[in-house]
Every structure is written in C-alpha cells, then in structure tokens.
C-alpha cells in the first residue's frame, strides 16, 4: 500500500527580541525553549533561513546533542523543519548523541553545509538547567560573527516557519530512513550513524595507537581514571580508551549519558569534578581526566591530584608536538590562544620560532587561521585545546596528546610540567568569575573601568601592594584584526599589562544561560626562577588581585563579597 506524501505546513509566528547568539550559540534556561511557544521553532527557522536558499536546497547537514534534557524533543523538531526547508539529508548520531568534536569531524568528512549541536556545554542539564543550540558552518567550526549576525537579523523579523509535523524518525535505529514530502521531487533522507566511528577513524590517523596501548596495557602500565561526567563522552571513552587502547573497563566512570548529568554541572574543573579529584588524590592512579557535557573541554590531573592549568596544558602540548605522528608528517605552522589565556604558549612559540596569534575568546576566531594554514594548535584558558584536524576544541584528542607525551617521555604528568617550567618559566595564573550579576550594574562597571584605563595618566601609574610595585606599561580594550580577511572585532576585554609581564584582564562573558551577566577577572604573573615555582598560586597573585579589586570596585558595585568560582 502506497503511503501519501507528508504535508509541509507554514505556521504563523511572531519574532522574539532575545535570539542573538552568543559565544557558543543561543543558550537559555531549558524552560524557555520548552515552555515558550515557538521559541525553539523560531530559532531553528532563523538558522536555516540564514543559509542561502540555493545552498540549502538538497544539501546535507549534521545534527547531534550532548544528551541533555529536551534534546530528543528538539532533535525531532529540527528534523521536521529541515525537511520542510529543503534540506536533502540529515546525518544524526545514534540516539541523537554526537560530541561537538565528532560533529566537526563529520561535517568535514562528508562535506556537509553545516551542523546543529544541541548543547549548553558545561552548564547544568535537566528541566531546571540550561539548553543551547549551536550552528557550525561548512569548515566544521562555530559560526563566525557574520553568520551569527545573519541569524539574529532573521530572528528579529520572522513571521512564519516551515515544518512537517507528521514526520517521525527513530533515533535508535542505525541506517537510512527516507520520507516523501508534498511538493518535493526527491525524498528527504535521514541517516542515523554510529556516534563514535568516524571520529575514531580520524584519531587513528593522528596518533600512534600502539604506543598509547603499550602505555596502558604493558607490564609497567599507567593506571588511568577517566570521568565522562555523564555527558556525551561516555561512549567515546569506553570505545576508544577501553576497547581500542586497552585501558581496563573500570578506568572509566560516569559513562552513561544522563539528561541531568547526574545532578551536577558537567564542568571539568576542581570544583565540579570532585570525584575525579578525590580518586586521584588517593595515589592509585597516575593519570586522570574529565570531560564536559559535549566533549570539547577537558581537565588533566597527575598522580596525587596534581592539577595541570589549561594555559600550561596547551603550552606543554606545543613543546611536545613531535611526539604525535600527525605533526611529524604535517609540520607545525603556528600557535594561537585567546587573549585571556596565559602567555605560556607565547614562550614556546618564540623558542620554536613560530608565529603566535592572540585572538578574542571564542573558538570561531581560530577557524580562519587554521583554514589559511597559519595555525596548527590553539587553546583557551577555559579548558579547551584543539588543532587543525577539526575546527573545534577537542577534549579526547587533548587527552590522547597527553598520553602520547607521557608514553614518549616515560615521565609522569607532574614531572613533565615541572621540567617545562624549568625550561620556559612558570606563568602563575587564575580566573575569578562573578556570575549572575545585574546586567546594568555589570555594563556600567565595565564602562567606567574602561574610562579609568583610557586616561593617559593611567599608563604611567604604579601600584604598591606590600613589597610589590607594579608599573603599568599598557592598558586598553583588546581589539583583534583577523590577519586573513581583515575583519575587526572590538571591545574584546579590558587588559592591563605591567612592565614585568604581569597581566590583569577583565571580560564580560557571553556564554551564560541568560541568567544575569558574568564578569571574569584574570590575573597572571611570570616567574623565571625555578626556586620560586612551588609557591601557592593565590599567594603569588594576591597583590595583582588586590589591584584588580581596587580599580574595578567590583565588590562595592555589585554587593558581592567575592567571586562565585575561582579557577
């Protein structure tokens, strides 16, 4: 019996005024997406309409999620709307799951026009948590500013969206599903693919899997402890680290993706990955790692819980890229970091006589550098590192880099870090996060602080704290000119650079869930003398933090007694 074609409907709607995507797409409380009529549909239509109609007709897109609450329902809506808007094929991860690095990998592999990722990264999940929609473009990377602006402009004037409400797919069934639609000549195709396989194949071509396997299974095997934090990375950790590379099954914990991530924020840091920290402090394991919900961020711990600062991590990777077959074959072109990330990477770049690019926060700024062959490795202080193998930060790739370094150097994590400090010097570094601030108070605080920094007298100012005297060398609002296409990104963070290389950075974050504003304060101080590399970070940076609090008046102006989070 022949089934009748699925109808395509046009539904009237009204625009929302708060659908401008931020650093990592559009993030809101889950209740906004789930409860506000047409909020989800409006944004998906805005994303689809931002693609030129001629490019959209019959094209391929990738869809994945980190498994958080509301992802399945949202995926169904995306499928129904993609079909109605002329997309020819959707490639979706099994049960809707795909890590952000895997989405980037698949987009590039199958030459898709882009991909939609349902994630709010390290933000909490569940009905009371956060939800996010991120659109990656054809190079596999996050939307550049021009695309985000196009999406926002569409969202401001949207009056209708197209949908096939009767179209139903089975996310649990691997393989191809085809649907005949009204007024469409070709059937709409959905392919449910193994979430791990394509990404695993890529990693096999980058790393020496035999060397890592010998490290994890040999007579002197390195005992590892990996926490997937009940996000999307569970299947990847089990399949790649355990099945493929031989780590014992009990090396991996919290590997079942849960809609609420087990009731904790899936954030790989010392505050939220406490079970990993405690396990590592016990001394039974030589290497530990945790991943965020969508698998693009990571944390590395050594024996006895030795913490590797993310800014140090990317610098140490850079200094040891020769341990990775991919870089021995492809060569190393240059490095990039976000402005707020410590300058540890700069010192490695200088020693290797390679270019170093300083960009605004947001992985999208690295895309042009990599596409044009200028950059091989890039990193951000917020636990994200990646290379030109894809166009996203990549947590598991980063862990495999570290395991490769450990295998090649036959040293533990702490020894590798300390030898790096001895060679290049140590960049003491920390970040203070003031979250959930009144947006107006935060805006005026940053505006007034910029006025203080812009005063000509400020650049000759000296600050005395205890026996420390800090002389201001430069102060400005960071501006980035893309060396590839000349586009300019202004107002990317206030920074003060002192004559001894110490830095203070103040930045409004654009990656929250829409609940107030976040101001981040970063402090950095360089120490060359190895005899002074064992000091407590907060003690070393205390004078700089005191200066930051004094010139910003952040406690007085926000009513806060201190930051929500220190990392």
Coordinates of C-alpha atoms in Angstrom, one line a residue:
X1 CA 0.0 0.0 0.0
X2 CA 1.4 3.4 -1.1
X3 CA 1.7 6.0 1.7
X4 CA 0.7 9.5 0.9
X5 CA 3.4 12.2 1.0
X6 CA 4.0 14.0 4.3
X7 CA 2.5 17.5 4.2
X8 CA 4.6 20.7 4.6
X9 CA 3.0 23.3 6.8
X10 CA 3.7 27.0 7.1
X11 CA 3.0 28.2 10.7
X12 CA 2.5 31.9 11.6
X13 CA 4.7 33.2 14.4
X14 CA 6.0 36.4 16.0
X15 CA 9.7 37.3 16.5
X16 CA 11.5 37.2 19.8
X17 CA 13.9 40.0 20.7
X18 CA 16.4 37.9 22.6
X19 CA 17.6 35.4 20.0
X20 CA 21.0 36.9 19.3
X21 CA 23.5 34.0 19.5
X22 CA 26.4 34.4 21.9
X23 CA 29.9 33.0 22.0
X24 CA 28.6 29.4 21.8
X25 CA 25.3 29.8 20.1
X26 CA 22.0 30.5 21.8
X27 CA 21.8 29.4 25.5
X28 CA 18.8 29.9 27.7
X29 CA 17.1 28.2 30.6
X30 CA 15.6 24.9 29.3
X31 CA 12.2 26.1 30.4
X32 CA 12.4 29.0 27.8
X33 CA 13.0 26.6 24.9
X34 CA 10.5 24.0 26.2
X35 CA 7.8 26.3 27.5
X36 CA 7.7 29.5 25.3
X37 CA 5.5 28.8 22.3
X38 CA 7.5 28.7 19.1
X39 CA 10.8 29.8 20.8
X40 CA 12.6 26.7 19.6
X41 CA 11.0 26.7 16.1
X42 CA 11.7 30.4 15.6
X43 CA 15.4 30.0 16.3
X44 CA 15.8 26.9 14.1
X45 CA 14.0 28.7 11.3
X46 CA 16.4 31.6 11.7
X47 CA 19.4 29.3 11.5
X48 CA 18.0 27.5 8.4
X49 CA 17.0 30.8 6.7
X50 CA 20.5 32.2 7.3
X51 CA 21.7 29.7 4.7
X52 CA 21.3 31.0 1.1
X53 CA 18.3 29.3 -0.5
X54 CA 20.3 27.9 -3.4
X55 CA 22.8 26.3 -1.0
X56 CA 20.1 25.0 1.3
X57 CA 18.1 23.0 -1.4
X58 CA 19.1 19.4 -1.3
X59 CA 22.1 20.0 1.0
X60 CA 23.4 17.8 3.8
X61 CA 23.5 18.8 7.5
X62 CA 24.7 17.1 10.6
X63 CA 22.7 17.1 13.9
X64 CA 24.0 15.9 17.3
X65 CA 23.5 16.6 21.0
X66 CA 25.2 16.1 24.4
X67 CA 22.2 14.1 25.6
X68 CA 20.8 16.7 28.0
X69 CA 17.1 17.0 28.8
X70 CA 14.9 18.2 25.9
X71 CA 17.5 17.1 23.3
X72 CA 15.3 14.4 21.8
X73 CA 12.3 16.6 21.5
X74 CA 14.3 19.4 20.0
X75 CA 16.0 16.9 17.5
X76 CA 12.6 15.8 16.3
X77 CA 11.6 19.4 15.6
X78 CA 14.9 20.1 13.8
X79 CA 14.3 17.0 11.6
X80 CA 10.7 18.2 10.8
X81 CA 11.8 21.7 10.0
X82 CA 14.9 20.7 8.0
X83 CA 12.7 18.6 5.8
X84 CA 10.2 21.4 5.3
X85 CA 13.0 23.9 4.4
X86 CA 14.5 21.9 1.6
X87 CA 17.4 20.2 3.3
X88 CA 18.1 16.9 1.4
X89 CA 19.8 14.8 4.0
X90 CA 20.4 14.9 7.8
X91 CA 23.2 12.8 9.4
X92 CA 22.4 12.3 13.1
X93 CA 24.3 10.5 15.8
X94 CA 22.8 7.2 17.3
X95 CA 20.2 8.1 19.8
X96 CA 20.8 11.7 18.9
X97 CA 24.3 11.7 20.5
X98 CA 27.3 13.3 19.0
X99 CA 30.2 15.1 20.7
X100 CA 31.0 18.6 19.4
X101 CA 34.4 17.4 18.0
X102 CA 32.6 14.5 16.3
X103 CA 30.1 16.9 14.6
X104 CA 33.0 19.0 13.4
X105 CA 34.8 15.8 12.1
X106 CA 31.7 14.5 10.3
X107 CA 30.8 17.9 8.7
X108 CA 34.3 18.0 7.2
X109 CA 34.4 14.3 6.2
X110 CA 31.1 14.4 4.3
X111 CA 31.4 18.0 3.1
X112 CA 28.1 19.0 4.8
X113 CA 26.9 22.6 4.7
X114 CA 27.0 22.7 8.5
X115 CA 25.7 21.2 11.6
X116 CA 23.4 21.9 14.6
X117 CA 24.6 20.9 18.0
X118 CA 22.2 20.8 21.0
X119 CA 24.4 21.6 24.0
X120 CA 25.0 24.2 26.7
X121 CA 28.5 22.8 27.2
X122 CA 29.4 22.7 30.9
X123 CA 26.1 24.3 32.1
X124 CA 23.7 22.2 34.2
X125 CA 21.1 20.0 32.5
X126 CA 17.7 18.7 33.5
X127 CA 14.3 20.6 33.4
X128 CA 15.7 23.3 35.7
X129 CA 19.0 23.6 33.8
X130 CA 20.2 25.1 30.6
X131 CA 19.7 24.3 26.9
X132 CA 21.6 25.5 23.9
X133 CA 21.7 25.4 20.1
X134 CA 24.9 25.9 18.3
X135 CA 25.3 26.2 14.5
X136 CA 28.6 25.1 13.0
X137 CA 29.5 26.1 9.4
X138 CA 30.9 24.1 6.5
X139 CA 34.5 24.1 7.7
X140 CA 33.3 22.3 10.9
X141 CA 33.8 25.3 13.1
X142 CA 31.5 27.6 15.1
X143 CA 29.6 30.3 13.2
X144 CA 31.7 33.4 12.5
X145 CA 30.4 36.8 13.6
X146 CA 28.9 37.4 10.1
X147 CA 26.7 34.3 10.3
X148 CA 25.6 34.9 13.9
X149 CA 24.6 38.4 12.8
X150 CA 22.6 37.0 9.9
X151 CA 20.8 34.6 12.2
X152 CA 20.0 37.4 14.6
X153 CA 18.6 39.6 11.8
X154 CA 16.3 36.9 10.6
X155 CA 15.1 36.2 14.1
X156 CA 14.1 39.9 14.6
X157 CA 11.6 39.9 11.7
X158 CA 10.5 36.3 11.5
X159 CA 6.8 35.9 10.8
X160 CA 6.4 32.2 9.8
X161 CA 8.3 28.9 9.9
X162 CA 8.0 25.7 7.8
X163 CA 7.6 22.3 9.4
X164 CA 6.5 18.7 8.7
X165 CA 4.7 17.9 12.0
X166 CA 3.8 14.4 10.9
X167 CA 7.4 13.3 10.1
X168 CA 8.6 10.8 12.7
X169 CA 12.1 9.3 12.9
X170 CA 13.6 6.5 15.1
X171 CA 16.9 7.8 16.6
X172 CA 17.7 4.4 18.0
X173 CA 17.8 2.6 14.6
X174 CA 21.1 2.8 12.7
X175 CA 20.8 3.3 9.0
X176 CA 18.9 5.2 6.4
X177 CA 15.3 6.4 6.7
X178 CA 13.5 8.1 3.7
X179 CA 10.4 10.2 3.5
X180 CA 8.3 11.5 0.6
X181 CA 7.2 15.1 1.2
X182 CA 4.5 17.1 -0.5
X183 CA 5.7 19.2 -3.5
X184 CA 9.3 17.8 -3.2
X185 CA 10.7 15.8 -6.1
X186 CA 13.3 13.9 -4.1
X187 CA 12.7 12.1 -0.8
X188 CA 14.1 13.5 2.4
X189 CA 16.7 11.3 3.9
X190 CA 17.8 10.8 7.5
X191 CA 20.9 8.7 8.3
X192 CA 21.4 7.6 11.9
X193 CA 25.2 6.9 12.3
X194 CA 27.4 5.3 14.9
X195 CA 28.3 8.2 17.2
X196 CA 32.0 7.2 17.5
X197 CA 33.2 5.5 14.4
X198 CA 34.1 8.4 12.0
X199 CA 35.8 10.3 14.8
X200 CA 37.7 7.2 15.9
X201 CA 39.0 6.7 12.3
X202 CA 40.3 10.3 12.4
X203 CA 42.1 9.7 15.7
X204 CA 43.7 6.5 14.4
X205 CA 45.3 8.6 11.6
X206 CA 46.7 11.2 14.1
X207 CA 48.2 9.2 16.9
X208 CA 50.4 6.2 17.4
X209 CA 47.7 4.0 19.0
X210 CA 50.2 1.2 19.5
X211 CA 52.4 3.4 21.7
X212 CA 49.4 4.6 23.8
X213 CA 48.1 1.0 24.1
X214 CA 51.6 -0.2 25.3
X215 CA 51.5 2.6 27.9
X216 CA 48.0 1.5 29.2
X217 CA 48.5 -2.3 29.0
X218 CA 52.2 -3.1 29.3
X219 CA 53.9 -4.6 32.4
X220 CA 54.5 -1.0 33.7
X221 CA 51.0 0.1 32.7
X222 CA 49.9 3.6 33.5
X223 CA 46.8 3.4 35.6
X224 CA 44.3 6.0 34.4
X225 CA 41.0 7.3 35.8
X226 CA 38.6 9.0 33.3
X227 CA 35.4 10.7 34.3
X228 CA 32.9 11.3 31.5
X229 CA 30.7 13.3 33.9
X230 CA 27.5 11.5 32.5
X231 CA 27.7 13.6 29.3
X232 CA 28.1 12.6 25.7
X233 CA 31.7 11.4 26.2
X234 CA 30.8 8.0 27.9
X235 CA 30.5 6.0 24.6
X236 CA 33.7 7.6 23.2
X237 CA 35.7 6.9 26.3
X238 CA 34.6 3.3 26.5
X239 CA 35.1 2.6 22.8
X240 CA 38.4 4.4 22.3
X241 CA 40.3 4.3 25.6
X242 CA 39.0 1.0 26.8
X243 CA 38.1 -1.1 23.8
X244 CA 40.6 0.3 21.3
X245 CA 43.5 1.3 23.6
X246 CA 43.2 -1.4 26.2
X247 CA 42.5 0.6 29.4
X248 CA 40.6 -1.6 31.9
X249 CA 36.8 -1.1 31.9
X250 CA 36.9 0.2 35.5
X251 CA 39.3 3.1 34.3
X252 CA 36.2 4.9 33.0
X253 CA 33.5 6.2 35.3
X254 CA 30.2 8.1 34.8
X255 CA 30.0 6.9 31.2
X256 CA 26.2 6.6 30.9
X257 CA 24.9 9.9 29.3
X258 CA 22.1 11.3 31.6
X259 CA 19.7 14.1 30.9
X260 CA 20.7 15.9 34.1
X261 CA 24.3 14.7 34.1
X262 CA 23.7 13.0 37.5
X263 CA 22.6 16.3 39.1
X264 CA 25.9 18.1 38.8
X265 CA 27.2 20.7 36.3
X266 CA 29.2 18.7 33.7
X267 CA 32.2 21.1 34.2
X268 CA 35.7 19.5 34.2
X269 CA 37.4 21.6 36.9
X270 CA 38.5 21.2 40.5
X271 CA 35.1 22.4 41.9
X272 CA 32.7 20.1 40.0
X273 CA 34.9 17.1 39.1
X274 CA 35.4 16.3 42.8
X275 CA 35.0 12.6 42.5
X276 CA 37.9 12.5 40.0
X277 CA 40.0 14.8 42.2
X278 CA 39.4 12.6 45.3
X279 CA 40.2 9.4 43.3
X280 CA 43.5 11.0 42.0
X281 CA 44.5 12.2 45.5
X282 CA 44.4 8.6 46.7
X283 CA 47.6 7.9 44.8
X284 CA 46.3 4.8 43.0
X285 CA 46.3 6.4 39.5
X286 CA 49.0 8.1 37.5
X287 CA 46.8 10.0 35.1
X288 CA 43.3 11.4 35.4
X289 CA 41.0 13.3 33.1
X290 CA 37.4 14.6 33.0
X291 CA 35.3 16.0 30.1
X292 CA 32.4 18.4 29.9
X293 CA 28.9 17.6 28.5
X294 CA 29.7 17.9 24.8
X295 CA 33.3 16.7 24.9
X296 CA 35.2 19.8 23.8
X297 CA 36.6 20.7 27.2
X298 CA 38.8 18.6 29.5
X299 CA 40.9 18.6 32.7
X300 CA 44.1 16.8 33.3
X301 CA 45.3 15.6 36.7
X302 CA 48.6 13.8 37.5
X303 CA 49.4 11.4 40.4
X304 CA 48.2 12.6 43.8
X305 CA 45.8 15.1 42.1
X306 CA 48.5 17.3 40.5
X307 CA 46.5 19.9 38.6
X308 CA 47.5 21.0 35.1
X309 CA 46.4 24.5 34.4
X310 CA 44.7 24.7 30.9
X311 CA 47.1 27.5 29.9
X312 CA 50.1 25.4 30.8
X313 CA 48.5 22.4 29.1
X314 CA 48.4 23.9 25.6
X315 CA 52.0 25.2 26.1
X316 CA 53.3 21.8 27.1
X317 CA 51.4 20.2 24.1
X318 CA 53.0 22.8 21.8
X319 CA 56.5 22.0 23.1
X320 CA 56.0 18.2 22.6
X321 CA 54.1 18.0 19.3
X322 CA 56.9 16.0 17.8
X323 CA 55.6 13.0 19.8
X324 CA 52.5 12.9 17.6
X325 CA 52.8 11.3 14.1
X326 CA 50.3 13.7 12.6
X327 CA 52.5 16.7 13.4
X328 CA 55.7 14.9 12.3
X329 CA 54.1 14.4 9.0
X330 CA 52.2 17.7 8.5
X331 CA 54.7 20.0 10.2
X332 CA 53.8 22.7 12.8
X333 CA 52.7 26.0 11.3
X334 CA 52.0 28.3 14.3
X335 CA 50.1 28.6 17.5
X336 CA 47.1 30.7 18.7
X337 CA 45.5 31.5 22.0
X338 CA 42.7 33.6 23.3
X339 CA 43.7 36.9 24.8
X340 CA 42.6 35.9 28.3
X341 CA 44.8 32.7 28.2
X342 CA 48.2 33.0 29.8
X343 CA 51.3 33.8 27.7
X344 CA 52.9 30.5 28.4
X345 CA 52.2 29.4 24.8
X346 CA 54.0 32.6 23.6
X347 CA 57.3 31.5 25.1
X348 CA 57.1 28.1 23.4
X349 CA 56.3 29.8 20.1
X350 CA 59.3 32.1 20.5
X351 CA 61.6 29.2 21.2
X352 CA 60.3 27.3 18.2
X353 CA 60.5 30.4 16.0
X354 CA 56.8 30.1 15.1
X355 CA 54.0 32.7 14.8
X356 CA 51.7 33.3 17.8
X357 CA 48.3 34.7 17.2
X358 CA 46.3 36.3 20.1
X359 CA 42.6 36.3 19.4
X360 CA 39.3 37.2 21.2
X361 CA 37.6 34.5 23.3
X362 CA 35.6 32.1 21.1
X363 CA 36.8 29.2 19.0
X364 CA 35.4 30.7 15.8
X365 CA 38.3 33.1 15.7
X366 CA 40.8 30.2 15.2
X367 CA 38.9 28.9 12.1
X368 CA 40.4 31.4 9.6
X369 CA 43.9 30.9 11.0
X370 CA 43.7 27.1 10.5
X371 CA 41.9 27.3 7.2
X372 CA 44.6 29.5 5.8
X373 CA 47.4 27.3 7.0
X374 CA 48.7 29.7 9.7
X375 CA 48.0 27.7 12.8
X376 CA 48.4 24.1 13.9
X377 CA 47.5 24.3 17.6
X378 CA 45.3 26.6 19.6
X379 CA 43.9 26.9 23.1
X380 CA 41.8 28.8 25.6
X381 CA 42.1 29.1 29.4
X382 CA 38.6 27.6 29.8
X383 CA 39.9 24.0 29.5
X384 CA 39.7 23.9 25.6
X385 CA 42.5 22.9 23.3
X386 CA 42.5 21.7 19.7
X387 CA 44.4 21.5 16.4
X388 CA 43.8 21.8 12.7
X389 CA 42.5 18.2 12.5
X390 CA 39.0 19.6 13.0
X391 CA 37.7 23.1 13.7
X392 CA 36.6 22.7 17.3
X393 CA 38.3 22.3 20.6
X394 CA 38.6 18.6 21.4
X395 CA 38.8 17.1 24.8
X396 CA 39.6 13.4 24.0
X397 CA 42.2 14.5 21.3
X398 CA 43.8 16.6 24.1
X399 CA 43.9 13.6 26.5
X400 CA 45.5 11.4 23.8
X401 CA 48.1 14.1 23.2
X402 CA 49.0 14.0 26.9
X403 CA 49.1 10.2 26.9
X404 CA 51.4 10.3 23.8
X405 CA 53.7 12.7 25.6
X406 CA 53.7 10.5 28.7
X407 CA 54.5 7.4 26.6
X408 CA 57.3 9.1 24.6
X409 CA 59.0 10.8 27.6
X410 CA 58.4 8.0 30.1
X411 CA 57.6 10.5 32.7
X412 CA 54.6 11.3 34.9
X413 CA 52.4 14.3 34.5
X414 CA 53.9 16.4 37.3
X415 CA 57.5 15.8 36.1
X416 CA 56.6 16.8 32.6
X417 CA 55.0 20.0 33.9
X418 CA 57.9 20.9 36.2
X419 CA 60.5 20.3 33.6
X420 CA 58.5 22.6 31.2
X421 CA 58.5 25.3 33.9
X422 CA 62.2 24.9 34.5
X423 CA 62.9 25.3 30.7
X424 CA 60.4 28.1 29.9
X425 CA 59.5 29.7 33.2
X426 CA 56.2 29.4 35.1
X427 CA 53.1 31.6 34.4
X428 CA 51.1 31.7 37.6
X429 CA 47.5 32.2 36.5
X430 CA 44.0 32.3 37.9
X431 CA 40.5 33.4 37.0
X432 CA 37.8 34.9 39.2
X433 CA 34.2 34.5 38.0
X434 CA 31.4 36.8 39.2
X435 CA 28.2 35.2 37.9
X436 CA 24.6 36.2 37.9
X437 CA 25.3 39.9 38.1
X438 CA 22.7 42.5 37.4
X439 CA 23.4 43.2 33.6
X440 CA 23.1 47.0 34.0
X441 CA 25.5 47.0 37.0
X442 CA 28.0 44.9 35.1
X443 CA 27.7 47.1 32.0
X444 CA 28.4 50.3 33.9
X445 CA 31.2 48.7 35.9
X446 CA 33.0 47.7 32.7
X447 CA 32.3 51.1 31.0
X448 CA 33.7 53.0 34.0
X449 CA 36.7 50.8 34.3
X450 CA 37.5 51.3 30.6
X451 CA 37.4 55.1 31.2
X452 CA 39.9 54.7 34.0
X453 CA 42.2 52.7 31.7
X454 CA 41.8 55.1 28.9
X455 CA 43.1 58.0 31.0
X456 CA 46.6 58.9 29.8
X457 CA 47.8 59.2 33.4
X458 CA 46.9 55.5 34.0
X459 CA 49.7 54.2 31.7
X460 CA 52.4 55.8 33.9
X461 CA 50.7 54.6 37.2
X462 CA 52.5 52.5 39.8
X463 CA 50.7 50.2 42.3
X464 CA 52.4 49.3 45.5
X465 CA 51.0 46.2 47.3
X466 CA 53.1 45.0 50.2
X467 CA 56.6 44.9 48.9
X468 CA 55.5 44.6 45.3
X469 CA 55.5 47.5 42.9
X470 CA 53.6 47.1 39.6
X471 CA 54.2 49.6 36.9
X472 CA 51.6 49.9 34.2
X473 CA 53.1 49.5 30.7
X474 CA 50.0 49.3 28.6
X475 CA 46.2 49.3 29.2
X476 CA 43.5 49.0 26.5
X477 CA 40.3 47.4 25.3
X478 CA 41.5 44.5 23.2
X479 CA 40.8 44.7 19.5
X480 CA 41.5 41.9 17.0
X481 CA 42.1 42.3 13.3
X482 CA 41.8 39.0 11.5
X483 CA 45.1 38.5 9.5
X484 CA 43.2 36.5 6.9
X485 CA 40.2 38.7 5.9
X486 CA 40.8 41.9 7.8
X487 CA 37.6 41.8 9.8
X488 CA 37.8 43.7 13.1
X489 CA 36.5 42.5 16.5
X490 CA 36.3 45.3 19.0
X491 CA 35.6 45.5 22.8
X492 CA 37.0 42.0 23.5
X493 CA 38.2 42.6 27.0
X494 CA 40.0 45.2 29.1
X495 CA 43.6 44.4 29.8
X496 CA 46.4 45.9 31.9
X497 CA 50.0 44.8 31.1
X498 CA 52.6 45.6 33.6
X499 CA 56.3 46.2 33.0
X500 CA 57.3 42.8 34.4
X501 CA 54.9 41.0 32.1
X502 CA 52.2 40.5 34.7
X503 CA 48.7 41.0 33.4
X504 CA 45.1 41.7 34.5
X505 CA 42.2 41.1 32.2
X506 CA 38.5 42.0 32.8
X507 CA 35.9 40.5 30.5
X508 CA 32.2 40.1 30.2
X509 CA 31.4 36.5 29.3
X510 CA 28.9 35.7 26.5
X511 CA 28.4 32.0 27.3
X512 CA 25.9 32.0 30.1
X513 CA 22.3 30.7 30.1
X514 CA 20.7 34.1 30.1
X515 CA 20.6 34.4 33.9
X516 CA 22.4 37.7 34.6
X517 CA 25.8 38.8 33.5
X518 CA 29.2 37.3 34.2
X519 CA 32.4 39.3 34.7
X520 CA 35.6 37.3 34.7
X521 CA 38.9 38.7 36.1
X522 CA 42.1 37.0 35.1
X523 CA 45.5 37.5 36.8
X524 CA 48.9 36.3 35.5
X525 CA 52.4 36.7 36.8
X526 CA 55.6 35.2 35.2
X527 CA 58.3 33.6 37.3
X528 CA 61.6 32.6 35.7
X529 CA 63.4 31.3 38.8
X530 CA 62.9 27.6 39.3
X531 CA 63.4 28.0 43.0
X532 CA 60.1 30.0 43.1
X533 CA 58.0 27.6 41.1
X534 CA 56.5 25.8 44.1
X535 CA 54.6 28.7 45.6
X536 CA 50.8 28.8 46.0
X537 CA 49.1 30.5 43.1
X538 CA 46.8 32.6 45.2
X539 CA 49.7 33.9 47.3
X540 CA 51.7 34.8 44.2
X541 CA 48.8 36.5 42.5
X542 CA 47.3 38.1 45.7
X543 CA 48.8 41.5 45.0
X544 CA 47.5 41.6 41.4
X545 CA 44.0 40.5 42.6
X546 CA 44.1 43.3 45.2
X547 CA 44.9 45.8 42.4
X548 CA 42.0 44.4 40.3
X549 CA 39.5 44.7 43.1
X550 CA 40.6 48.2 43.9
X551 CA 40.5 49.7 40.4
X552 CA 37.2 47.9 39.5
X553 CA 35.4 48.3 42.8
X554 CA 33.6 45.2 41.8
X555 CA 32.6 44.2 45.4
X556 CA 31.2 47.6 46.2
X557 CA 29.4 48.0 42.9
X558 CA 27.8 44.5 42.8
X559 CA 27.2 43.9 46.5
X560 CA 29.3 40.7 46.3
X561 CA 31.9 39.7 48.9
X562 CA 33.8 37.5 46.4
X563 CA 33.7 35.5 43.2
X564 CA 31.3 32.6 42.7
X565 CA 34.2 30.5 41.2
X566 CA 38.0 30.6 41.3
X567 CA 39.9 28.5 38.8

